[in-house]
PDB file of C-alpha atoms and ligand atoms in Angstrom:
ATOM      1  CA  UNK A   7      -3.839  -6.500  21.394  1.00 80.00           C
ATOM      2  CA  UNK A   8      -3.831  -9.731  19.343  1.00 90.00           C
ATOM      3  CA  UNK A   9      -0.934 -10.411  16.954  1.00 95.00           C
ATOM      4  CA  UNK A  10      -3.165  -9.484  14.056  1.00 98.00           C
ATOM      5  CA  UNK A  11      -6.725  -8.319  13.390  1.00 98.00           C
ATOM      6  CA  UNK A  12      -8.260  -8.396   9.913  1.00 98.00           C
ATOM      7  CA  UNK A  13     -11.497  -6.743   8.785  1.00 98.00           C
ATOM      8  CA  UNK A  14     -13.519  -7.364   5.624  1.00 98.00           C
ATOM      9  CA  UNK A  15     -15.146  -4.046   4.689  1.00 97.00           C
ATOM     10  CA  UNK A  16     -14.691  -0.389   3.787  1.00 96.00           C
ATOM     11  CA  UNK A  17     -11.620   1.072   5.464  1.00 97.00           C
ATOM     12  CA  UNK A  18     -13.338   4.419   5.997  1.00 96.00           C
ATOM     13  CA  UNK A  19     -15.793   2.618   8.298  1.00 97.00           C
ATOM     14  CA  UNK A  20     -13.443   0.088   9.873  1.00 98.00           C
ATOM     15  CA  UNK A  21     -10.666   2.562  10.632  1.00 98.00           C
ATOM     16  CA  UNK A  22     -13.153   4.164  13.040  1.00 97.00           C
ATOM     17  CA  UNK A  23     -12.825   1.001  15.180  1.00 95.00           C
ATOM     18  CA  UNK A  24      -9.098   1.617  15.687  1.00 98.00           C
ATOM     19  CA  UNK A  25      -8.093   3.515  18.822  1.00 98.00           C
ATOM     20  CA  UNK A  26      -6.830   7.082  18.426  1.00 98.00           C
ATOM     21  CA  UNK A  27      -2.990   7.373  18.476  1.00 98.00           C
ATOM     22  CA  UNK A  28      -2.473   3.608  18.589  1.00 98.00           C
ATOM     23  CA  UNK A  29      -0.664   2.829  15.306  1.00 98.00           C
ATOM     24  CA  UNK A  30       3.105   3.209  14.715  1.00 98.00           C
ATOM     25  CA  UNK A  31       3.265   2.685  10.957  1.00 98.00           C
ATOM     26  CA  UNK A  32       0.868   2.622   8.000  1.00 98.00           C
ATOM     27  CA  UNK A  33       2.093   0.934   4.816  1.00 98.00           C
ATOM     28  CA  UNK A  34      -0.570   0.895   2.141  1.00 98.00           C
ATOM     29  CA  UNK A  35      -1.274   0.638  -1.540  1.00 95.00           C
ATOM     30  CA  UNK A  36      -4.660   2.248  -2.247  1.00 94.00           C
ATOM     31  CA  UNK A  37      -6.432   2.183  -5.640  1.00 87.00           C
ATOM     32  CA  UNK A  38      -4.518   4.505  -7.980  1.00 76.00           C
ATOM     33  CA  UNK A  39      -7.696   5.831  -9.645  1.00 71.00           C
ATOM     34  CA  UNK A  40      -6.420   4.935 -13.099  1.00 65.00           C
ATOM     35  CA  UNK A  41      -9.755   3.507 -14.331  1.00 58.00           C
ATOM     36  CA  UNK A  42     -10.991   6.611 -16.175  1.00 57.00           C
ATOM     37  CA  UNK A  43      -7.472   7.457 -17.350  1.00 55.00           C
ATOM     38  CA  UNK A  44      -7.094   4.041 -18.969  1.00 56.00           C
ATOM     39  CA  UNK A  45     -10.601   4.198 -20.457  1.00 57.00           C
ATOM     40  CA  UNK A  46      -9.855   7.529 -22.151  1.00 60.00           C
ATOM     41  CA  UNK A  47      -6.706   6.076 -23.642  1.00 55.00           C
ATOM     42  CA  UNK A  48      -8.692   3.185 -25.088  1.00 54.00           C
ATOM     43  CA  UNK A  49      -6.248   0.818 -23.412  1.00 53.00           C
ATOM     44  CA  UNK A  50      -6.900  -2.879 -23.255  1.00 51.00           C
ATOM     45  CA  UNK A  51      -7.603  -2.975 -19.524  1.00 47.00           C
ATOM     46  CA  UNK A  52      -7.553  -6.758 -19.317  1.00 49.00           C
ATOM     47  CA  UNK A  53      -3.894  -6.737 -20.292  1.00 48.00           C
ATOM     48  CA  UNK A  54      -2.917  -3.990 -17.868  1.00 48.00           C
ATOM     49  CA  UNK A  55      -3.632  -5.922 -14.699  1.00 45.00           C
ATOM     50  CA  UNK A  56      -0.182  -5.360 -13.190  1.00 48.00           C
ATOM     51  CA  UNK A  57      -0.838  -1.701 -12.577  1.00 47.00           C
ATOM     52  CA  UNK A  58      -4.575  -1.306 -12.960  1.00 48.00           C
ATOM     53  CA  UNK A  59      -7.181  -2.274 -10.431  1.00 48.00           C
ATOM     54  CA  UNK A  60     -10.614  -1.480 -11.786  1.00 48.00           C
ATOM     55  CA  UNK A  61     -13.161  -3.745 -10.232  1.00 48.00           C
ATOM     56  CA  UNK A  62     -13.549  -2.496  -6.703  1.00 48.00           C
ATOM     57  CA  UNK A  63     -13.408   0.521  -4.518  1.00 52.00           C
ATOM     58  CA  UNK A  64     -12.090   3.774  -5.782  1.00 53.00           C
ATOM     59  CA  UNK A  65     -10.346   3.010  -9.052  1.00 58.00           C
ATOM     60  CA  UNK A  66     -13.270   4.026 -11.231  1.00 64.00           C
ATOM     61  CA  UNK A  67     -14.268   7.146  -9.293  1.00 72.00           C
ATOM     62  CA  UNK A  68     -14.110  10.585 -10.877  1.00 82.00           C
ATOM     63  CA  UNK A  69     -10.888  12.297  -9.873  1.00 86.00           C
ATOM     64  CA  UNK A  70     -12.747  14.729  -7.575  1.00 89.00           C
ATOM     65  CA  UNK A  71     -14.562  11.923  -5.747  1.00 89.00           C
ATOM     66  CA  UNK A  72     -11.333   9.937  -5.445  1.00 89.00           C
ATOM     67  CA  UNK A  73      -9.581  12.970  -3.942  1.00 92.00           C
ATOM     68  CA  UNK A  74     -12.431  13.380  -1.433  1.00 93.00           C
ATOM     69  CA  UNK A  75     -12.202   9.689  -0.491  1.00 92.00           C
ATOM     70  CA  UNK A  76      -8.422   9.986  -0.087  1.00 95.00           C
ATOM     71  CA  UNK A  77      -9.000  13.028   2.117  1.00 97.00           C
ATOM     72  CA  UNK A  78     -11.328  10.997   4.379  1.00 97.00           C
ATOM     73  CA  UNK A  79      -8.730   8.232   4.471  1.00 97.00           C
ATOM     74  CA  UNK A  80      -5.931  10.653   5.483  1.00 98.00           C
ATOM     75  CA  UNK A  81      -8.202  12.147   8.135  1.00 98.00           C
ATOM     76  CA  UNK A  82      -8.613   8.708   9.739  1.00 98.00           C
ATOM     77  CA  UNK A  83      -4.923   7.909   9.229  1.00 98.00           C
ATOM     78  CA  UNK A  84      -3.991  11.079  11.136  1.00 98.00           C
ATOM     79  CA  UNK A  85      -6.337  10.119  13.962  1.00 98.00           C
ATOM     80  CA  UNK A  86      -5.036   6.554  14.426  1.00 98.00           C
ATOM     81  CA  UNK A  87      -1.296   7.254  14.017  1.00 98.00           C
ATOM     82  CA  UNK A  88       0.822   8.102  17.037  1.00 98.00           C
ATOM     83  CA  UNK A  89       2.691  11.402  16.953  1.00 97.00           C
ATOM     84  CA  UNK A  90       6.001  10.550  15.277  1.00 98.00           C
ATOM     85  CA  UNK A  91       4.408   7.637  13.401  1.00 98.00           C
ATOM     86  CA  UNK A  92       5.242   7.025   9.730  1.00 98.00           C
ATOM     87  CA  UNK A  93       3.321   6.236   6.588  1.00 98.00           C
ATOM     88  CA  UNK A  94       4.244   4.810   3.173  1.00 98.00           C
ATOM     89  CA  UNK A  95       1.616   5.164   0.441  1.00 98.00           C
ATOM     90  CA  UNK A  96       2.173   3.561  -2.969  1.00 97.00           C
ATOM     91  CA  UNK A  97       0.811   5.663  -5.813  1.00 95.00           C
ATOM     92  CA  UNK A  98       1.008   6.125  -9.549  1.00 89.00           C
ATOM     93  CA  UNK A  99       3.529   8.825 -10.392  1.00 91.00           C
ATOM     94  CA  UNK A 100       0.923  11.094 -12.025  1.00 90.00           C
ATOM     95  CA  UNK A 101      -1.078  11.254  -8.752  1.00 92.00           C
ATOM     96  CA  UNK A 102       1.775  11.943  -6.335  1.00 96.00           C
ATOM     97  CA  UNK A 103       1.288  15.717  -6.194  1.00 96.00           C
ATOM     98  CA  UNK A 104      -2.403  15.326  -5.292  1.00 95.00           C
ATOM     99  CA  UNK A 105      -1.542  12.766  -2.641  1.00 97.00           C
ATOM    100  CA  UNK A 106       1.019  15.057  -0.996  1.00 98.00           C
ATOM    101  CA  UNK A 107      -1.379  18.011  -0.916  1.00 98.00           C
ATOM    102  CA  UNK A 108      -4.138  15.917   0.702  1.00 98.00           C
ATOM    103  CA  UNK A 109      -1.666  14.491   3.239  1.00 98.00           C
ATOM    104  CA  UNK A 110      -0.276  17.905   4.185  1.00 98.00           C
ATOM    105  CA  UNK A 111      -3.810  19.236   4.655  1.00 97.00           C
ATOM    106  CA  UNK A 112      -4.288  16.498   7.245  1.00 98.00           C
ATOM    107  CA  UNK A 113      -1.145  17.327   9.233  1.00 97.00           C
ATOM    108  CA  UNK A 114       1.359  14.930   7.665  1.00 98.00           C
ATOM    109  CA  UNK A 115       4.957  15.943   7.075  1.00 98.00           C
ATOM    110  CA  UNK A 116       6.119  15.040   3.576  1.00 98.00           C
ATOM    111  CA  UNK A 117       9.520  13.322   3.541  1.00 98.00           C
ATOM    112  CA  UNK A 118      10.292  11.575   0.243  1.00 97.00           C
ATOM    113  CA  UNK A 119       8.911  10.277  -3.016  1.00 98.00           C
ATOM    114  CA  UNK A 120      10.736   7.094  -3.949  1.00 98.00           C
ATOM    115  CA  UNK A 121      10.569   4.553  -6.724  1.00 98.00           C
ATOM    116  CA  UNK A 122      10.015   0.819  -6.698  1.00 98.00           C
ATOM    117  CA  UNK A 123      11.679  -0.705  -9.739  1.00 98.00           C
ATOM    118  CA  UNK A 124      10.478  -4.131 -10.882  1.00 97.00           C
ATOM    119  CA  UNK A 125      13.452  -6.112 -12.156  1.00 98.00           C
ATOM    120  CA  UNK A 126      11.390  -8.470 -14.322  1.00 96.00           C
ATOM    121  CA  UNK A 127       8.167  -6.751 -15.465  1.00 95.00           C
ATOM    122  CA  UNK A 128       5.969  -8.276 -18.148  1.00 91.00           C
ATOM    123  CA  UNK A 129       7.517  -6.906 -21.396  1.00 93.00           C
ATOM    124  CA  UNK A 130       4.155  -5.882 -22.894  1.00 87.00           C
ATOM    125  CA  UNK A 131       4.346  -4.079 -26.238  1.00 88.00           C
ATOM    126  CA  UNK A 132       8.110  -3.840 -25.803  1.00 94.00           C
ATOM    127  CA  UNK A 133       8.617  -2.855 -29.445  1.00 94.00           C
ATOM    128  CA  UNK A 134       6.112   0.002 -29.183  1.00 92.00           C
ATOM    129  CA  UNK A 135       7.013   1.854 -26.010  1.00 91.00           C
ATOM    130  CA  UNK A 136       8.992   1.911 -22.732  1.00 94.00           C
ATOM    131  CA  UNK A 137       7.926  -1.062 -20.642  1.00 94.00           C
ATOM    132  CA  UNK A 138       6.217  -0.021 -17.410  1.00 90.00           C
ATOM    133  CA  UNK A 139       8.554  -1.117 -14.615  1.00 94.00           C
ATOM    134  CA  UNK A 140       8.147   1.439 -11.832  1.00 95.00           C
ATOM    135  CA  UNK A 141       5.700   2.598  -9.181  1.00 95.00           C
ATOM    136  CA  UNK A 142       6.102   5.471  -6.758  1.00 97.00           C
ATOM    137  CA  UNK A 143       5.901   5.344  -2.968  1.00 98.00           C
ATOM    138  CA  UNK A 144       5.506   8.408  -0.819  1.00 98.00           C
ATOM    139  CA  UNK A 145       6.877   8.628   2.718  1.00 98.00           C
ATOM    140  CA  UNK A 146       5.294  10.813   5.406  1.00 98.00           C
ATOM    141  CA  UNK A 147       5.681  11.266   9.140  1.00 98.00           C
ATOM    142  CA  UNK A 148       2.938  12.495  11.419  1.00 98.00           C
ATOM    143  CA  UNK A 149       3.405  15.391  13.834  1.00 96.00           C
ATOM    144  CA  UNK A 150       7.208  15.045  13.645  1.00 96.00           C
ATOM    145  CA  UNK A 151       9.942  15.594  11.098  1.00 96.00           C
ATOM    146  CA  UNK A 152      11.559  12.225  11.694  1.00 95.00           C
ATOM    147  CA  UNK A 153      10.236   8.857  12.787  1.00 97.00           C
ATOM    148  CA  UNK A 154      11.720   5.414  13.434  1.00 98.00           C
ATOM    149  CA  UNK A 155      14.444   4.822  10.841  1.00 98.00           C
ATOM    150  CA  UNK A 156      16.367   1.565  11.338  1.00 98.00           C
ATOM    151  CA  UNK A 157      19.069   1.981   8.714  1.00 98.00           C
ATOM    152  CA  UNK A 158      21.753   0.197  10.799  1.00 96.00           C
ATOM    153  CA  UNK A 159      24.289   2.790   9.660  1.00 97.00           C
ATOM    154  CA  UNK A 160      23.706   2.025   5.971  1.00 97.00           C
ATOM    155  CA  UNK A 161      22.947   4.522   3.219  1.00 98.00           C
ATOM    156  CA  UNK A 162      19.405   3.745   2.097  1.00 98.00           C
ATOM    157  CA  UNK A 163      18.399   4.989  -1.334  1.00 98.00           C
ATOM    158  CA  UNK A 164      14.936   6.183  -2.331  1.00 98.00           C
ATOM    159  CA  UNK A 165      15.084   3.616  -5.146  1.00 97.00           C
ATOM    160  CA  UNK A 166      14.073   0.063  -4.224  1.00 98.00           C
ATOM    161  CA  UNK A 167      14.501  -2.875  -6.584  1.00 98.00           C
ATOM    162  CA  UNK A 168      12.903  -6.292  -6.324  1.00 98.00           C
ATOM    163  CA  UNK A 169      11.482  -8.931  -8.641  1.00 98.00           C
ATOM    164  CA  UNK A 170       7.724  -8.894  -9.212  1.00 97.00           C
ATOM    165  CA  UNK A 171       5.623 -11.070  -6.881  1.00 97.00           C
ATOM    166  CA  UNK A 172       6.720 -14.705  -7.260  1.00 96.00           C
ATOM    167  CA  UNK A 173       4.116 -17.446  -7.786  1.00 96.00           C
ATOM    168  CA  UNK A 174       5.073 -18.975  -4.438  1.00 96.00           C
ATOM    169  CA  UNK A 175       3.364 -15.962  -2.782  1.00 97.00           C
ATOM    170  CA  UNK A 176       0.161 -16.605  -4.730  1.00 97.00           C
ATOM    171  CA  UNK A 177      -0.643 -20.113  -3.579  1.00 96.00           C
ATOM    172  CA  UNK A 178      -3.886 -19.084  -1.845  1.00 97.00           C
ATOM    173  CA  UNK A 179      -5.112 -17.164  -4.918  1.00 96.00           C
ATOM    174  CA  UNK A 180      -4.093 -14.232  -7.067  1.00 92.00           C
ATOM    175  CA  UNK A 181      -4.551 -10.531  -6.537  1.00 92.00           C
ATOM    176  CA  UNK A 182      -4.090  -8.364  -9.657  1.00 90.00           C
ATOM    177  CA  UNK A 183      -1.761  -5.856  -8.002  1.00 91.00           C
ATOM    178  CA  UNK A 184      -0.136  -7.999  -5.342  1.00 96.00           C
ATOM    179  CA  UNK A 185       3.122  -6.534  -4.018  1.00 97.00           C
ATOM    180  CA  UNK A 186       6.109  -8.792  -3.204  1.00 98.00           C
ATOM    181  CA  UNK A 187       6.714  -9.620   0.466  1.00 98.00           C
ATOM    182  CA  UNK A 188      10.365  -8.550   0.142  1.00 98.00           C
ATOM    183  CA  UNK A 189       9.301  -5.001  -0.771  1.00 98.00           C
ATOM    184  CA  UNK A 190       6.960  -4.698   2.195  1.00 98.00           C
ATOM    185  CA  UNK A 191       9.536  -6.199   4.587  1.00 98.00           C
ATOM    186  CA  UNK A 192      11.923  -3.458   3.492  1.00 98.00           C
ATOM    187  CA  UNK A 193       9.586  -0.702   4.697  1.00 98.00           C
ATOM    188  CA  UNK A 194       8.280  -2.489   7.796  1.00 98.00           C
ATOM    189  CA  UNK A 195      11.781  -3.297   9.083  1.00 98.00           C
ATOM    190  CA  UNK A 196      13.173   0.205   8.538  1.00 98.00           C
ATOM    191  CA  UNK A 197      10.191   2.257   9.719  1.00 98.00           C
ATOM    192  CA  UNK A 198       9.000   0.281  12.752  1.00 98.00           C
ATOM    193  CA  UNK A 199      10.344  -1.744  15.668  1.00 98.00           C
ATOM    194  CA  UNK A 200       9.373  -5.174  17.031  1.00 98.00           C
ATOM    195  CA  UNK A 201       5.970  -5.179  18.809  1.00 97.00           C
ATOM    196  CA  UNK A 202       4.918  -1.970  17.037  1.00 98.00           C
ATOM    197  CA  UNK A 203       1.475  -1.794  15.427  1.00 98.00           C
ATOM    198  CA  UNK A 204       1.416  -1.729  11.601  1.00 98.00           C
ATOM    199  CA  UNK A 205      -1.780  -0.938   9.660  1.00 98.00           C
ATOM    200  CA  UNK A 206      -2.726  -1.537   6.016  1.00 98.00           C
ATOM    201  CA  UNK A 207      -6.254  -0.203   5.303  1.00 98.00           C
ATOM    202  CA  UNK A 208      -6.159  -1.360   1.629  1.00 97.00           C
ATOM    203  CA  UNK A 209      -4.720  -4.754   2.419  1.00 98.00           C
ATOM    204  CA  UNK A 210      -5.508  -6.646  -0.812  1.00 97.00           C
ATOM    205  CA  UNK A 211      -3.914 -10.082  -0.525  1.00 98.00           C
ATOM    206  CA  UNK A 212      -2.109  -9.110   2.690  1.00 98.00           C
ATOM    207  CA  UNK A 213       1.562  -8.666   1.719  1.00 98.00           C
ATOM    208  CA  UNK A 214       2.085  -5.955   4.371  1.00 98.00           C
ATOM    209  CA  UNK A 215       0.490  -8.240   6.976  1.00 98.00           C
ATOM    210  CA  UNK A 216       2.778 -11.139   6.043  1.00 98.00           C
ATOM    211  CA  UNK A 217       5.815  -8.853   6.386  1.00 98.00           C
ATOM    212  CA  UNK A 218       4.621  -7.370   9.689  1.00 98.00           C
ATOM    213  CA  UNK A 219       3.822 -10.707  11.375  1.00 98.00           C
ATOM    214  CA  UNK A 220       7.057 -12.285  10.102  1.00 98.00           C
ATOM    215  CA  UNK A 221       8.998  -9.374  11.601  1.00 98.00           C
ATOM    216  CA  UNK A 222       7.186  -9.653  14.976  1.00 98.00           C
ATOM    217  CA  UNK A 223       5.045  -6.551  14.612  1.00 98.00           C
ATOM    218  CA  UNK A 224       1.313  -6.454  15.367  1.00 98.00           C
ATOM    219  CA  UNK A 225      -0.864  -5.980  12.335  1.00 98.00           C
ATOM    220  CA  UNK A 226      -4.288  -4.545  11.497  1.00 98.00           C
ATOM    221  CA  UNK A 227      -5.549  -5.071   7.927  1.00 98.00           C
ATOM    222  CA  UNK A 228      -8.744  -3.982   6.142  1.00 98.00           C
ATOM    223  CA  UNK A 229      -9.918  -5.183   2.730  1.00 97.00           C
ATOM    224  CA  UNK A 230     -13.184  -4.457   0.905  1.00 95.00           C
ATOM    225  CA  UNK A 231     -13.362  -7.556  -1.298  1.00 95.00           C
ATOM    226  CA  UNK A 232     -14.199 -10.814   0.463  1.00 97.00           C
ATOM    227  CA  UNK A 233     -12.098 -12.822  -2.019  1.00 96.00           C
ATOM    228  CA  UNK A 234      -8.902 -10.865  -1.273  1.00 97.00           C
ATOM    229  CA  UNK A 235      -9.630 -10.672   2.447  1.00 98.00           C
ATOM    230  CA  UNK A 236      -9.768 -14.453   2.481  1.00 98.00           C
ATOM    231  CA  UNK A 237      -6.424 -14.785   0.619  1.00 98.00           C
ATOM    232  CA  UNK A 238      -4.867 -12.351   3.116  1.00 98.00           C
ATOM    233  CA  UNK A 239      -6.301 -14.304   6.016  1.00 98.00           C
ATOM    234  CA  UNK A 240      -4.753 -17.578   4.777  1.00 98.00           C
ATOM    235  CA  UNK A 241      -1.357 -16.021   4.022  1.00 98.00           C
ATOM    236  CA  UNK A 242      -1.048 -14.245   7.359  1.00 98.00           C
ATOM    237  CA  UNK A 243      -2.278 -17.277   9.340  1.00 97.00           C
ATOM    238  CA  UNK A 244       0.401 -19.388   7.652  1.00 97.00           C
ATOM    239  CA  UNK A 245       3.231 -17.009   8.515  1.00 96.00           C
ATOM    240  CA  UNK A 246       1.904 -16.666  12.057  1.00 92.00           C
ATOM    241  CA  UNK A 247       1.988 -20.458  12.504  1.00 90.00           C
ATOM    242  CA  UNK A 248       5.554 -20.594  11.130  1.00 84.00           C
ATOM    243  CA  UNK A 249       6.714 -17.847  13.499  1.00 73.00           C
ATOM    244  CA  UNK A 250       5.029 -19.363  16.587  1.00 68.00           C
TER     245      UNK A 250
HETATM  246  C1  SAM B  17      -3.777  -1.857  -4.962  1.00 90.65           C
HETATM  247  S1  SAM B  17      -4.675  -3.066  -4.119  1.00 90.65           S
HETATM  248  C2  SAM B  17      -3.634  -3.547  -2.753  1.00 90.65           C
HETATM  249  C3  SAM B  17      -2.770  -4.743  -3.058  1.00 90.65           C
HETATM  250  C4  SAM B  17      -1.927  -5.183  -1.870  1.00 90.65           C
HETATM  251  N1  SAM B  17      -0.848  -4.249  -1.610  1.00 90.65           N
HETATM  252  C5  SAM B  17      -1.338  -6.585  -2.073  1.00 90.65           C
HETATM  253  O1  SAM B  17      -0.111  -6.734  -1.999  1.00 90.65           O
HETATM  254  O2  SAM B  17      -2.107  -7.518  -2.314  1.00 90.65           O
HETATM  255  C6  SAM B  17      -5.895  -2.091  -3.353  1.00 90.65           C
HETATM  256  C7  SAM B  17      -6.917  -2.886  -2.561  1.00 90.65           C
HETATM  257  O3  SAM B  17      -7.793  -1.982  -1.879  1.00 90.65           O
HETATM  258  C8  SAM B  17      -9.080  -2.549  -1.828  1.00 90.65           C
HETATM  259  N2  SAM B  17     -10.017  -1.456  -1.581  1.00 90.65           N
HETATM  260  C9  SAM B  17     -10.511  -0.549  -2.461  1.00 90.65           C
HETATM  261  N3  SAM B  17     -11.310   0.330  -1.835  1.00 90.65           N
HETATM  262  C10 SAM B  17     -11.310  -0.034  -0.516  1.00 90.65           C
HETATM  263  C11 SAM B  17     -11.935   0.494   0.666  1.00 90.65           C
HETATM  264  N4  SAM B  17     -12.716   1.559   0.593  1.00 90.65           N
HETATM  265  N5  SAM B  17     -11.695  -0.124   1.853  1.00 90.65           N
HETATM  266  C12 SAM B  17     -10.884  -1.212   1.927  1.00 90.65           C
HETATM  267  N6  SAM B  17     -10.271  -1.769   0.838  1.00 90.65           N
HETATM  268  C13 SAM B  17     -10.483  -1.164  -0.341  1.00 90.65           C
HETATM  269  C14 SAM B  17      -9.233  -3.238  -3.187  1.00 90.65           C
HETATM  270  O4  SAM B  17     -10.220  -4.263  -3.136  1.00 90.65           O
HETATM  271  C15 SAM B  17      -7.807  -3.774  -3.428  1.00 90.65           C
HETATM  272  O5  SAM B  17      -7.685  -5.119  -3.019  1.00 90.65           O
END
């Protein structure tokens, strides 16, 4: 297999191209389906770009349709993962219970719900409410109760803190919900080994791919929007050249 393979299209279609039981780790950040929720709250969507992604894919679906799409995604994820493989799925806290039930239905073993804390979030409306500074991530293993866990003897908390994505990681263009490379490196290094295959079916601007290639893993990424696919392509090609 090549060092990395990127597809521009719908992950439910492109995941079918991936061989059964060939992936060691999935780290992904699918649409949180907050479109309707935000609409009903009359929120100014344009100003919520850090945690809202409403222009493509599944963010504007009705909850039932979103759940069905997530079910199809988990079905494919179960097919492509090796037994004992791991998966991290970022999700809004209010959707975590749904996510776990869909995952368990598809044979995943639920391990942990953890928090990513952003050290320097945009202090929007700071005099009106608590500033949004967290997102949840949910950790599963497939057909096993434990998977690769490279903690090097350290106690690893289910609370991860980093700064928000720095501008230096946006030089090929911006993605509205781009995750920092440091955060993705954390999960890739702990939950996989060198030469393992890492998949991100909702790749966005490719932060998981950058982390995987930098850490000498193989990477498969899928992104629906051409614009973000192209940013991911440039970012991952750059890190691949640096590592070569
Ligand atoms: C939350 S963003 C991921 C951001 C990414 N973690 C990053 O660091 O840039 C979700 C991405 O999934 C993409 N997407 C939505 N539906 C999709 C589908 N059915 N197949 C593939 N990508 C999809 C969106 O275009 C969006 O870029």
